Amino acid sequence: MSAGDTFGADDYGGSKLGRLVRRCNDFRSTPAAVLAVSTMAVFADTVVYGLIVPFLPKILQERLGMSSSANGILFGCFGAGVLVGAPVSAYISDRWKMRKWPMILGLVGLGATSVLFAFSNAFWELVLARLAQGVSSGITWAVGLGMIADVYAGEAIGKAMGIAFMGFTLGYLGGPVVGGVIYDAGGIHAIAIFVGAITVVDLACRLLLREPKDVLSAAASRTASAPNLELSQREQLLESSAHEKGNVTASTHRVLLPAPVLVASSATAGRAGMVDDAIGSANNQILPLQSEKSESTEINAAEETASKGEKRRTTMLDLLKEWPILACCVATITVTGASGSFEPTLPTYLFEKYNLNSTVIGVIFIALVIPNAVIAPLAGKYTDDARVLARIAPYGRFAFIILGSLLEAVAIACVGATSNIAGLVISLVFVGLLGGVAAVPIMSIMGVHVHRMGGDAYAKVYALFNIAYSVGVIVIPTVLPPIMNAIGFAATMGVTAGILVLGAIILAIHPTTMLIKYGRSAYVGENSRVFL
């Protein structure tokens, strides 16, 4: 540490191990720790969800003698479970401001039900396990994303959600890759061991994390300590300078701060050559600070008085009455539903047409995973850039969703039109890129709008996100396999592309109406209209 730092090595325990422990303990109380743990939670949840994708058709057809339509039913059961777990956990979490323990409960449930799924020998057992997985997943998603919004509220939420979405992408699309390799190497028992290992690591991280409200308190304390330290240093400068002029008694120095701070302040004052006129400058600086502290006390007292009144809590129905939230739910159904369309259809198509094994099918899914994971943080960055958003007002962040959906629809149509694996893989790469562009802004729009509404319903709004996601998972994977059996894979991809185009049109209606009504000039300048 430099000579001007307030803390020395002894404050971290002296030894390297002591410093490491102290820094790790400090880290668990930071917003970055909340983001890291929540991203890992989303990754663990979605990777477990996707593990079964490559080998599930084989289990259903060879072990249970069932058709590929049963594959869609199991994915739909997962979505039905989310419809139960997400809203219940969101209400409890927002009502009592409790995030950590619902997250732990969701993880334990996810690990237990995944092991149950691995050892199921009848279709009804698979259905029951998949339903329970959905309930646990709903808890993790609603509360986990709510945790991120708690500590990254406001306009900074886009970058944070972009990182969280990267965890979602790696798990959601990487799960089939890992699942295919592990299943071919060790069978269903190896899958169970892998899920158990992920659960243990994730559980340790969630146990170590502090509640977001405690993280915010710690951050506020660190922020408040900087002005207090500056005020103390100014008071020391006044007293030490007055002592040199013979105007301060020895007893005055007994109230000074500890030596490290005093030495740093004196050295700084000496280098600046300001000792002779320190009394006047310090008096001029301290009096305004005291006035600011007095005004701050009055403001806090007023806020405390106002908070005593009963405040009506924002409900999910209130959120759905807001157009941006409702539009995001529609976008979630279409965008994530389109991404989910490959899970029940592509493995079956590759298995039946090209006779590919689980490992190769899993590797092909990499074409979706890597591009999507790369684009997610970049999309999150630009959806937070005020200059970029101002140029595309009043569409704002919705422009990313609309344009991404339209271009992804073209790429999905190309997936169905290709007649060889090389062309299919190239098309999947573009689906992954454009799907990330369309999906990332959804979560940031929801968080920013709830922040503008007062910030008391983060878990509820992400429960709505999870419910909309589940509707897409229930409807699209359930109906697409029968459609594919009837009209073929290429036409099924055309249906999926049509869903994306329909969603983009719905999203464009409101901002286009506002643009026609108020004109582009209404969204430019200091007093411009608000948009997302």
Short mmCIF file of C-alpha atoms in Angstrom, two decimals:
data_model
loop_
_atom_site.label_atom_id
_atom_site.label_comp_id
_atom_site.label_asym_id
_atom_site.label_seq_id
_atom_site.Cartn_x
_atom_site.Cartn_y
_atom_site.Cartn_z
CA MET A 1 0.00 0.00 0.00
CA SER A 2 1.08 3.59 -0.59
CA ALA A 3 1.96 5.98 2.19
CA GLY A 4 -1.30 7.88 1.72
CA ASP A 5 -3.58 4.85 2.33
CA THR A 6 -5.56 4.84 5.52
CA PHE A 7 -5.23 1.09 6.16
CA GLY A 8 -2.08 -0.95 6.43
CA ALA A 9 -1.28 -4.62 6.06
CA ASP A 10 -2.03 -5.28 9.70
CA ASP A 11 -5.66 -4.36 9.12
CA TYR A 12 -5.93 -7.41 6.85
CA GLY A 13 -4.47 -9.82 9.37
CA GLY A 14 -0.78 -9.25 8.52
CA SER A 15 -0.25 -12.48 6.55
CA LYS A 16 -1.15 -13.08 2.92
CA LEU A 17 -3.81 -15.58 4.00
CA GLY A 18 -5.29 -13.04 6.38
CA ARG A 19 -5.43 -10.40 3.66
CA LEU A 20 -7.03 -12.87 1.26
CA VAL A 21 -9.68 -13.86 3.80
CA ARG A 22 -10.43 -10.22 4.57
CA ARG A 23 -10.75 -9.29 0.92
CA CYS A 24 -12.99 -12.29 0.21
CA ASN A 25 -15.15 -11.31 3.15
CA ASP A 26 -15.33 -7.75 1.82
CA PHE A 27 -16.18 -9.00 -1.67
CA ARG A 28 -19.24 -10.96 -0.50
CA SER A 29 -20.75 -7.62 0.53
CA THR A 30 -20.38 -5.99 -2.89
CA PRO A 31 -22.82 -5.67 -5.83
CA ALA A 32 -20.29 -7.58 -7.96
CA ALA A 33 -20.68 -10.59 -5.66
CA VAL A 34 -24.47 -10.45 -6.03
CA LEU A 35 -24.09 -10.34 -9.81
CA ALA A 36 -21.58 -13.21 -9.83
CA VAL A 37 -23.67 -15.49 -7.61
CA SER A 38 -26.92 -14.68 -9.43
CA THR A 39 -25.28 -15.31 -12.81
CA MET A 40 -23.95 -18.63 -11.59
CA ALA A 41 -27.40 -19.51 -10.23
CA VAL A 42 -29.00 -18.81 -13.60
CA PHE A 43 -26.25 -20.81 -15.33
CA ALA A 44 -26.67 -23.80 -12.99
CA ASP A 45 -30.42 -23.76 -13.42
CA THR A 46 -30.37 -23.60 -17.20
CA VAL A 47 -27.51 -26.06 -17.69
CA VAL A 48 -29.44 -28.64 -15.66
CA TYR A 49 -32.52 -27.85 -17.75
CA GLY A 50 -30.63 -28.42 -21.02
CA LEU A 51 -28.60 -31.48 -20.01
CA ILE A 52 -31.33 -33.90 -21.08
CA VAL A 53 -31.92 -32.40 -24.54
CA PRO A 54 -29.57 -34.68 -26.57
CA PHE A 55 -30.51 -38.02 -25.03
CA LEU A 56 -34.17 -37.53 -24.05
CA PRO A 57 -35.55 -38.63 -27.46
CA LYS A 58 -33.45 -41.79 -27.22
CA ILE A 59 -34.72 -42.57 -23.69
CA LEU A 60 -38.35 -42.00 -24.68
CA GLN A 61 -38.20 -43.99 -27.91
CA GLU A 62 -35.86 -46.85 -26.98
CA ARG A 63 -36.43 -47.31 -23.24
CA LEU A 64 -40.10 -46.32 -22.91
CA GLY A 65 -41.28 -46.93 -26.49
CA MET A 66 -42.93 -43.51 -26.82
CA SER A 67 -43.14 -41.08 -29.74
CA SER A 68 -41.27 -37.81 -30.06
CA SER A 69 -44.42 -35.91 -29.03
CA ALA A 70 -43.76 -37.01 -25.45
CA ASN A 71 -40.55 -35.00 -25.65
CA GLY A 72 -42.55 -31.79 -26.02
CA ILE A 73 -44.84 -32.77 -23.14
CA LEU A 74 -41.89 -33.01 -20.74
CA PHE A 75 -40.61 -29.58 -21.75
CA GLY A 76 -44.11 -28.23 -21.26
CA CYS A 77 -44.24 -29.75 -17.76
CA PHE A 78 -41.13 -27.81 -16.85
CA GLY A 79 -42.82 -24.59 -17.89
CA ALA A 80 -45.93 -25.45 -15.89
CA GLY A 81 -43.79 -25.87 -12.78
CA VAL A 82 -42.25 -22.43 -13.34
CA LEU A 83 -45.76 -20.93 -13.44
CA VAL A 84 -46.17 -22.10 -9.84
CA GLY A 85 -42.71 -21.42 -8.41
CA ALA A 86 -42.04 -17.96 -9.89
CA PRO A 87 -45.04 -15.92 -8.64
CA VAL A 88 -45.16 -17.52 -5.18
CA SER A 89 -41.45 -16.99 -4.52
CA ALA A 90 -41.60 -13.46 -5.96
CA TYR A 91 -44.42 -12.45 -3.61
CA ILE A 92 -42.64 -13.85 -0.55
CA SER A 93 -39.28 -12.38 -1.56
CA ASP A 94 -40.62 -8.86 -2.25
CA ARG A 95 -42.99 -8.88 0.73
CA TRP A 96 -40.34 -9.69 3.33
CA LYS A 97 -37.27 -8.42 1.41
CA MET A 98 -35.73 -11.86 1.60
CA ARG A 99 -33.62 -13.10 -1.31
CA LYS A 100 -30.89 -15.42 -0.04
CA TRP A 101 -32.89 -18.24 1.55
CA PRO A 102 -35.45 -18.64 -1.25
CA MET A 103 -32.48 -18.94 -3.62
CA ILE A 104 -30.98 -21.69 -1.45
CA LEU A 105 -34.33 -23.51 -1.24
CA GLY A 106 -34.68 -23.34 -5.03
CA LEU A 107 -31.21 -24.80 -5.57
CA VAL A 108 -31.71 -27.69 -3.17
CA GLY A 109 -35.00 -28.49 -4.88
CA LEU A 110 -33.41 -28.33 -8.32
CA GLY A 111 -30.60 -30.71 -7.35
CA ALA A 112 -32.97 -33.23 -5.71
CA THR A 113 -35.47 -33.26 -8.59
CA SER A 114 -32.71 -33.58 -11.20
CA VAL A 115 -31.40 -36.70 -9.51
CA LEU A 116 -34.98 -38.02 -9.35
CA PHE A 117 -35.33 -37.37 -13.08
CA ALA A 118 -32.12 -39.26 -13.83
CA PHE A 119 -33.32 -42.40 -12.03
CA SER A 120 -36.94 -42.38 -13.28
CA ASN A 121 -38.12 -45.55 -15.01
CA ALA A 122 -41.66 -44.57 -15.98
CA PHE A 123 -43.12 -41.66 -17.92
CA TRP A 124 -45.21 -40.40 -14.99
CA GLU A 125 -42.05 -40.22 -12.89
CA LEU A 126 -40.37 -38.11 -15.58
CA VAL A 127 -43.41 -35.82 -15.65
CA LEU A 128 -43.39 -35.40 -11.86
CA ALA A 129 -39.65 -34.72 -11.76
CA ARG A 130 -39.87 -32.20 -14.60
CA LEU A 131 -42.72 -30.35 -12.86
CA ALA A 132 -40.68 -30.13 -9.65
CA GLN A 133 -37.66 -28.93 -11.63
CA GLY A 134 -39.82 -26.15 -13.03
CA VAL A 135 -40.94 -25.03 -9.57
CA SER A 136 -37.33 -24.84 -8.37
CA SER A 137 -36.28 -23.03 -11.51
CA GLY A 138 -39.02 -20.44 -11.07
CA ILE A 139 -37.71 -19.64 -7.60
CA THR A 140 -34.13 -19.24 -8.81
CA TRP A 141 -35.02 -17.00 -11.74
CA ALA A 142 -37.47 -14.66 -10.03
CA VAL A 143 -35.37 -14.13 -6.91
CA GLY A 144 -31.97 -14.22 -8.64
CA LEU A 145 -32.79 -11.51 -11.18
CA GLY A 146 -34.51 -9.54 -8.42
CA MET A 147 -31.25 -9.60 -6.47
CA ILE A 148 -29.38 -8.09 -9.40
CA ALA A 149 -31.98 -5.35 -9.80
CA ASP A 150 -31.75 -4.60 -6.06
CA VAL A 151 -28.10 -3.58 -6.30
CA TYR A 152 -27.92 -2.40 -9.92
CA ALA A 153 -31.16 -0.43 -9.98
CA GLY A 154 -31.62 2.32 -12.53
CA GLU A 155 -29.88 2.86 -15.83
CA ALA A 156 -26.88 0.66 -14.90
CA ILE A 157 -29.01 -2.46 -14.98
CA GLY A 158 -28.47 -3.16 -18.69
CA LYS A 159 -24.81 -4.18 -18.38
CA ALA A 160 -25.56 -6.31 -15.32
CA MET A 161 -28.42 -8.09 -17.05
CA GLY A 162 -26.21 -8.63 -20.09
CA ILE A 163 -23.74 -10.53 -17.91
CA ALA A 164 -26.56 -12.49 -16.27
CA PHE A 165 -27.95 -13.33 -19.69
CA MET A 166 -24.53 -14.65 -20.68
CA GLY A 167 -24.84 -17.14 -17.80
CA PHE A 168 -28.32 -18.02 -19.05
CA THR A 169 -27.02 -18.56 -22.58
CA LEU A 170 -24.06 -20.70 -21.53
CA GLY A 171 -26.34 -22.91 -19.46
CA TYR A 172 -29.41 -22.94 -21.68
CA LEU A 173 -27.57 -23.68 -24.91
CA GLY A 174 -24.42 -25.22 -23.43
CA GLY A 175 -26.40 -27.75 -21.38
CA PRO A 176 -27.15 -29.92 -24.42
CA VAL A 177 -23.45 -29.91 -25.37
CA VAL A 178 -22.33 -31.03 -21.91
CA GLY A 179 -25.26 -33.43 -21.58
CA GLY A 180 -24.49 -35.23 -24.82
CA VAL A 181 -20.80 -35.71 -23.96
CA ILE A 182 -21.43 -36.86 -20.38
CA TYR A 183 -24.25 -39.21 -21.34
CA ASP A 184 -22.21 -40.94 -24.03
CA ALA A 185 -19.26 -41.24 -21.63
CA GLY A 186 -21.01 -42.50 -18.49
CA GLY A 187 -24.73 -42.78 -19.05
CA ILE A 188 -27.51 -41.40 -16.89
CA HIS A 189 -25.61 -41.99 -13.63
CA ALA A 190 -22.80 -39.70 -14.81
CA ILE A 191 -25.43 -37.02 -15.46
CA ALA A 192 -26.66 -37.37 -11.87
CA ILE A 193 -23.11 -36.99 -10.49
CA PHE A 194 -22.51 -33.90 -12.63
CA VAL A 195 -25.73 -32.28 -11.40
CA GLY A 196 -24.76 -33.06 -7.80
CA ALA A 197 -21.34 -31.39 -8.25
CA ILE A 198 -22.89 -28.23 -9.73
CA THR A 199 -25.38 -28.10 -6.87
CA VAL A 200 -22.67 -28.30 -4.20
CA VAL A 201 -20.55 -25.52 -5.74
CA ASP A 202 -23.55 -23.27 -6.33
CA LEU A 203 -24.87 -23.91 -2.82
CA ALA A 204 -21.55 -22.84 -1.27
CA CYS A 205 -21.64 -19.57 -3.22
CA ARG A 206 -25.23 -18.82 -2.22
CA LEU A 207 -24.53 -19.53 1.44
CA LEU A 208 -21.56 -17.15 1.48
CA LEU A 209 -23.45 -14.29 -0.16
CA ARG A 210 -25.01 -11.60 2.01
CA GLU A 211 -28.58 -10.36 1.55
CA PRO A 212 -28.79 -7.57 -1.07
CA LYS A 213 -30.18 -5.15 1.53
CA ASP A 214 -27.04 -5.76 3.63
CA VAL A 215 -24.90 -5.25 0.52
CA LEU A 216 -26.59 -1.90 -0.08
CA SER A 217 -26.03 -0.91 3.55
CA ALA A 218 -22.34 -1.81 3.30
CA ALA A 219 -22.01 0.17 0.05
CA ALA A 220 -23.73 3.17 1.65
CA SER A 221 -21.36 2.98 4.63
CA ARG A 222 -18.32 2.96 2.35
CA THR A 223 -19.68 5.92 0.41
CA ALA A 224 -20.50 7.87 3.58
CA SER A 225 -17.04 7.25 5.06
CA ALA A 226 -15.31 9.30 2.33
CA PRO A 227 -16.92 12.69 3.23
CA ASN A 228 -16.47 11.98 6.94
CA LEU A 229 -12.77 11.27 6.43
CA GLU A 230 -12.41 14.47 4.40
CA LEU A 231 -14.11 16.48 7.16
CA SER A 232 -11.87 14.95 9.84
CA GLN A 233 -8.77 15.75 7.84
CA ARG A 234 -9.84 19.35 7.48
CA GLU A 235 -10.48 19.63 11.21
CA GLN A 236 -7.01 18.19 11.91
CA LEU A 237 -5.48 20.70 9.52
CA LEU A 238 -7.20 23.53 11.34
CA GLU A 239 -6.11 22.32 14.78
CA SER A 240 -2.53 21.45 13.88
CA SER A 241 -2.02 24.79 12.08
CA ALA A 242 -3.53 26.74 14.97
CA HIS A 243 -1.22 24.89 17.36
CA GLU A 244 1.79 26.09 15.36
CA LYS A 245 0.56 29.68 15.80
CA GLY A 246 0.15 29.14 19.57
CA ASN A 247 -3.65 29.33 19.55
CA VAL A 248 -4.43 25.73 20.49
CA THR A 249 -3.72 23.99 23.81
CA ALA A 250 -2.26 20.51 24.21
CA SER A 251 -5.61 19.17 25.34
CA THR A 252 -7.07 19.98 21.92
CA HIS A 253 -4.77 17.44 20.27
CA ARG A 254 -6.10 14.60 22.36
CA VAL A 255 -9.25 14.51 20.20
CA LEU A 256 -7.42 14.08 16.91
CA LEU A 257 -7.77 10.97 14.70
CA PRO A 258 -5.22 8.12 14.89
CA ALA A 259 -1.70 8.75 13.70
CA PRO A 260 -1.88 7.21 10.20
CA VAL A 261 -4.57 9.64 9.07
CA LEU A 262 -2.94 12.58 10.85
CA VAL A 263 0.42 11.94 9.24
CA ALA A 264 -1.13 11.65 5.78
CA SER A 265 -3.06 14.89 6.23
CA SER A 266 -0.06 16.84 7.55
CA ALA A 267 2.19 15.59 4.77
CA THR A 268 -0.35 16.54 2.17
CA ALA A 269 -0.74 20.00 3.68
CA GLY A 270 3.05 20.46 3.83
CA ARG A 271 3.53 19.48 0.19
CA ALA A 272 0.82 21.89 -0.87
CA GLY A 273 2.39 24.77 1.11
CA MET A 274 -0.89 25.69 2.76
CA VAL A 275 -0.06 25.49 6.47
CA ASP A 276 0.17 29.26 7.05
CA ASP A 277 -3.37 30.01 5.86
CA ALA A 278 -4.96 26.72 6.93
CA ILE A 279 -7.22 28.28 9.57
CA GLY A 280 -9.06 30.51 7.13
CA SER A 281 -9.43 27.90 4.39
CA ALA A 282 -10.48 25.17 6.80
CA ASN A 283 -13.11 27.42 8.41
CA ASN A 284 -14.50 28.29 4.98
CA GLN A 285 -14.76 24.58 4.10
CA ILE A 286 -16.06 23.21 7.40
CA LEU A 287 -18.97 25.63 7.80
CA PRO A 288 -20.63 24.65 4.48
CA LEU A 289 -20.15 21.00 5.36
CA GLN A 290 -21.90 21.51 8.67
CA SER A 291 -24.73 23.25 6.84
CA GLU A 292 -24.98 20.33 4.39
CA LYS A 293 -25.08 17.85 7.27
CA SER A 294 -27.90 19.85 8.88
CA GLU A 295 -29.90 19.92 5.65
CA SER A 296 -29.29 16.20 5.15
CA THR A 297 -30.61 15.51 8.66
CA GLU A 298 -33.77 17.47 7.92
CA ILE A 299 -34.31 15.62 4.64
CA ASN A 300 -33.82 12.24 6.30
CA ALA A 301 -36.27 13.19 9.04
CA ALA A 302 -38.86 14.19 6.43
CA GLU A 303 -38.37 10.92 4.55
CA GLU A 304 -38.69 8.94 7.76
CA THR A 305 -41.94 10.74 8.60
CA ALA A 306 -43.33 10.06 5.12
CA SER A 307 -42.35 6.40 5.27
CA LYS A 308 -44.49 5.89 8.36
CA GLY A 309 -47.60 6.08 6.19
CA GLU A 310 -48.82 2.83 4.70
CA LYS A 311 -47.55 2.45 1.15
CA ARG A 312 -49.52 0.38 -1.33
CA ARG A 313 -47.39 -2.44 -2.69
CA THR A 314 -47.06 -2.92 -6.43
CA THR A 315 -48.79 -6.10 -7.58
CA MET A 316 -48.24 -8.21 -10.68
CA LEU A 317 -51.52 -6.88 -12.08
CA ASP A 318 -50.22 -3.33 -11.64
CA LEU A 319 -47.10 -4.29 -13.56
CA LEU A 320 -49.08 -5.85 -16.41
CA LYS A 321 -51.05 -2.61 -16.80
CA GLU A 322 -47.77 -0.91 -17.78
CA TRP A 323 -47.22 -1.14 -21.53
CA PRO A 324 -43.41 -1.65 -21.36
CA ILE A 325 -43.84 -4.61 -18.99
CA LEU A 326 -46.62 -6.17 -21.05
CA ALA A 327 -44.60 -5.68 -24.23
CA CYS A 328 -41.57 -7.34 -22.61
CA CYS A 329 -43.73 -10.33 -21.67
CA VAL A 330 -44.82 -10.65 -25.30
CA ALA A 331 -41.21 -10.36 -26.46
CA THR A 332 -40.13 -12.99 -23.93
CA ILE A 333 -42.70 -15.46 -25.25
CA THR A 334 -41.66 -14.95 -28.87
CA VAL A 335 -37.88 -14.53 -28.51
CA THR A 336 -37.11 -17.16 -25.89
CA GLY A 337 -39.80 -19.40 -27.35
CA ALA A 338 -38.06 -19.24 -30.72
CA SER A 339 -34.74 -20.15 -29.09
CA GLY A 340 -36.46 -23.01 -27.26
CA SER A 341 -37.92 -24.34 -30.50
CA PHE A 342 -34.64 -26.11 -31.30
CA GLU A 343 -34.59 -28.29 -28.19
CA PRO A 344 -37.54 -30.59 -29.01
CA THR A 345 -37.09 -30.46 -32.80
CA LEU A 346 -33.42 -30.23 -33.78
CA PRO A 347 -32.13 -33.35 -31.90
CA THR A 348 -34.97 -35.44 -33.34
CA TYR A 349 -34.35 -34.06 -36.84
CA LEU A 350 -30.60 -34.72 -36.67
CA PHE A 351 -31.12 -38.18 -35.19
CA GLU A 352 -33.67 -39.26 -37.79
CA LYS A 353 -32.17 -37.66 -40.92
CA TYR A 354 -28.43 -37.91 -40.26
CA ASN A 355 -28.38 -40.67 -37.60
CA LEU A 356 -26.14 -38.56 -35.36
CA ASN A 357 -25.35 -39.62 -31.80
CA SER A 358 -25.84 -37.53 -28.65
CA THR A 359 -22.27 -36.19 -28.64
CA VAL A 360 -22.42 -34.82 -32.18
CA ILE A 361 -25.87 -33.33 -31.58
CA GLY A 362 -24.52 -31.62 -28.48
CA VAL A 363 -21.54 -30.24 -30.39
CA ILE A 364 -23.83 -28.77 -33.05
CA PHE A 365 -25.57 -26.77 -30.32
CA ILE A 366 -22.23 -24.98 -29.77
CA ALA A 367 -23.08 -22.99 -32.90
CA LEU A 368 -25.87 -21.38 -30.87
CA VAL A 369 -23.99 -21.11 -27.56
CA ILE A 370 -20.77 -19.24 -28.32
CA PRO A 371 -22.18 -16.45 -30.52
CA ASN A 372 -25.02 -15.84 -28.08
CA ALA A 373 -22.67 -15.71 -25.09
CA VAL A 374 -20.33 -13.30 -26.88
CA ILE A 375 -23.03 -10.88 -28.00
CA ALA A 376 -24.93 -10.72 -24.67
CA PRO A 377 -22.52 -8.41 -22.72
CA LEU A 378 -22.07 -6.20 -25.79
CA ALA A 379 -25.81 -5.87 -26.26
CA GLY A 380 -26.17 -5.05 -22.57
CA LYS A 381 -23.54 -2.32 -22.89
CA TYR A 382 -25.20 -0.58 -25.82
CA THR A 383 -28.68 -0.82 -24.32
CA ASP A 384 -27.31 1.32 -21.46
CA ASP A 385 -25.67 3.90 -23.74
CA ALA A 386 -27.76 7.09 -23.52
CA ARG A 387 -26.34 8.46 -26.79
CA VAL A 388 -27.31 5.32 -28.71
CA LEU A 389 -30.79 5.26 -27.18
CA ALA A 390 -31.33 8.95 -27.95
CA ARG A 391 -30.62 8.36 -31.64
CA ILE A 392 -33.30 5.66 -31.89
CA ALA A 393 -35.94 7.34 -29.69
CA PRO A 394 -38.81 6.70 -29.07
CA TYR A 395 -38.03 3.04 -29.80
CA GLY A 396 -35.05 3.02 -27.41
CA ARG A 397 -34.18 -0.44 -26.16
CA PHE A 398 -37.17 -1.91 -28.01
CA ALA A 399 -35.35 -1.20 -31.29
CA PHE A 400 -32.82 -3.90 -30.38
CA ILE A 401 -35.61 -6.41 -29.71
CA ILE A 402 -37.54 -5.54 -32.90
CA LEU A 403 -34.56 -5.57 -35.26
CA GLY A 404 -33.02 -8.62 -33.59
CA SER A 405 -36.31 -10.53 -33.88
CA LEU A 406 -36.76 -9.77 -37.57
CA LEU A 407 -33.20 -10.76 -38.48
CA GLU A 408 -33.35 -13.86 -36.27
CA ALA A 409 -36.51 -14.90 -38.10
CA VAL A 410 -34.59 -14.82 -41.39
CA ALA A 411 -31.78 -16.93 -39.86
CA ILE A 412 -34.24 -19.51 -38.48
CA ALA A 413 -35.90 -19.81 -41.89
CA CYS A 414 -32.43 -20.49 -43.33
CA VAL A 415 -31.92 -23.29 -40.74
CA GLY A 416 -34.98 -25.04 -42.16
CA ALA A 417 -34.04 -24.38 -45.78
CA THR A 418 -30.51 -25.85 -45.65
CA SER A 419 -29.97 -29.38 -46.96
CA ASN A 420 -26.59 -30.10 -45.33
CA ILE A 421 -25.07 -29.88 -41.86
CA ALA A 422 -22.53 -27.17 -42.79
CA GLY A 423 -25.25 -24.77 -43.91
CA LEU A 424 -27.31 -25.62 -40.83
CA VAL A 425 -24.43 -24.83 -38.48
CA ILE A 426 -23.70 -21.49 -40.18
CA SER A 427 -27.36 -20.52 -39.90
CA LEU A 428 -27.37 -21.49 -36.22
CA VAL A 429 -24.44 -19.14 -35.61
CA PHE A 430 -26.51 -16.21 -36.87
CA VAL A 431 -29.50 -17.38 -34.84
CA GLY A 432 -27.32 -17.30 -31.72
CA LEU A 433 -25.98 -13.80 -32.44
CA LEU A 434 -29.31 -12.22 -33.32
CA GLY A 435 -31.17 -14.03 -30.55
CA GLY A 436 -28.84 -12.43 -28.01
CA VAL A 437 -29.44 -8.97 -29.47
CA ALA A 438 -33.20 -9.49 -29.20
CA ALA A 439 -33.28 -11.06 -25.75
CA VAL A 440 -30.86 -9.04 -23.56
CA PRO A 441 -32.81 -5.72 -23.59
CA ILE A 442 -35.94 -7.43 -22.26
CA MET A 443 -34.60 -7.85 -18.72
CA SER A 444 -33.05 -4.39 -18.57
CA ILE A 445 -36.28 -2.70 -19.75
CA MET A 446 -38.22 -4.46 -17.02
CA GLY A 447 -35.72 -3.45 -14.34
CA VAL A 448 -35.46 0.18 -15.48
CA HIS A 449 -39.24 0.60 -15.62
CA VAL A 450 -39.76 -0.87 -12.15
CA HIS A 451 -37.04 1.46 -10.87
CA ARG A 452 -38.98 4.42 -12.29
CA MET A 453 -42.13 3.08 -10.61
CA GLY A 454 -40.47 3.09 -7.19
CA GLY A 455 -38.35 -0.09 -7.16
CA ASP A 456 -40.46 -2.25 -4.84
CA ALA A 457 -41.32 -5.09 -7.24
CA TYR A 458 -38.13 -6.41 -8.80
CA ALA A 459 -38.80 -10.05 -7.92
CA LYS A 460 -42.39 -9.73 -9.14
CA VAL A 461 -41.42 -8.27 -12.51
CA TYR A 462 -38.84 -11.00 -13.07
CA ALA A 463 -41.42 -13.56 -12.01
CA LEU A 464 -43.54 -12.20 -14.87
CA PHE A 465 -40.50 -12.59 -17.12
CA ASN A 466 -40.16 -16.18 -15.96
CA ILE A 467 -43.87 -16.85 -16.44
CA ALA A 468 -43.76 -15.44 -19.97
CA TYR A 469 -40.67 -17.52 -20.63
CA SER A 470 -42.54 -20.57 -19.36
CA VAL A 471 -45.52 -19.88 -21.60
CA GLY A 472 -43.12 -19.95 -24.53
CA VAL A 473 -41.56 -23.15 -23.19
CA ILE A 474 -44.97 -24.76 -22.63
CA VAL A 475 -46.66 -23.79 -25.90
CA ILE A 476 -43.91 -23.83 -28.50
CA PRO A 477 -42.06 -27.07 -27.56
CA THR A 478 -45.40 -28.84 -27.02
CA VAL A 479 -46.95 -27.90 -30.37
CA LEU A 480 -43.86 -27.98 -32.58
CA PRO A 481 -43.10 -31.75 -32.51
CA PRO A 482 -46.60 -32.69 -33.79
CA ILE A 483 -46.33 -29.89 -36.36
CA MET A 484 -42.95 -31.25 -37.45
CA ASN A 485 -44.41 -34.74 -37.80
CA ALA A 486 -47.16 -33.32 -39.99
CA ILE A 487 -45.38 -30.75 -42.19
CA GLY A 488 -41.66 -31.45 -41.76
CA PHE A 489 -38.71 -29.67 -40.17
CA ALA A 490 -38.34 -26.90 -42.77
CA ALA A 491 -41.94 -25.77 -42.51
CA THR A 492 -41.75 -25.93 -38.71
CA MET A 493 -38.83 -23.51 -38.77
CA GLY A 494 -40.96 -21.27 -40.98
CA VAL A 495 -43.69 -21.29 -38.33
CA THR A 496 -41.11 -20.32 -35.68
CA ALA A 497 -39.85 -17.46 -37.86
CA GLY A 498 -43.43 -16.25 -38.28
CA ILE A 499 -43.87 -16.11 -34.50
CA LEU A 500 -40.82 -13.84 -34.22
CA VAL A 501 -42.09 -11.52 -36.96
CA LEU A 502 -45.49 -11.27 -35.25
CA GLY A 503 -43.82 -10.37 -31.96
CA ALA A 504 -41.71 -7.66 -33.62
CA ILE A 505 -44.80 -6.10 -35.19
CA ILE A 506 -46.62 -6.01 -31.84
CA LEU A 507 -43.65 -4.34 -30.15
CA ALA A 508 -43.36 -1.69 -32.88
CA ILE A 509 -46.98 -0.51 -32.63
CA HIS A 510 -46.73 1.68 -29.50
CA PRO A 511 -43.43 3.53 -30.19
CA THR A 512 -44.46 4.06 -33.82
CA THR A 513 -47.75 5.57 -32.63
CA MET A 514 -45.86 7.88 -30.26
CA LEU A 515 -43.49 8.91 -33.05
CA ILE A 516 -46.38 9.80 -35.34
CA LYS A 517 -48.26 11.62 -32.57
CA TYR A 518 -45.45 13.71 -31.08
CA GLY A 519 -42.75 13.70 -33.77
CA ARG A 520 -39.04 13.01 -33.47
CA SER A 521 -38.31 16.44 -31.98
CA ALA A 522 -40.30 15.62 -28.82
CA TYR A 523 -37.63 13.08 -27.85
CA VAL A 524 -34.64 15.39 -28.30
CA GLY A 525 -33.24 17.92 -25.81
CA GLU A 526 -33.33 18.49 -22.07
CA ASN A 527 -37.13 18.42 -21.71
CA SER A 528 -37.66 15.46 -24.01
CA ARG A 529 -40.34 12.84 -23.42
CA VAL A 530 -39.40 9.76 -21.42
CA PHE A 531 -38.79 6.53 -23.31
CA LEU A 532 -37.12 3.19 -22.66
#
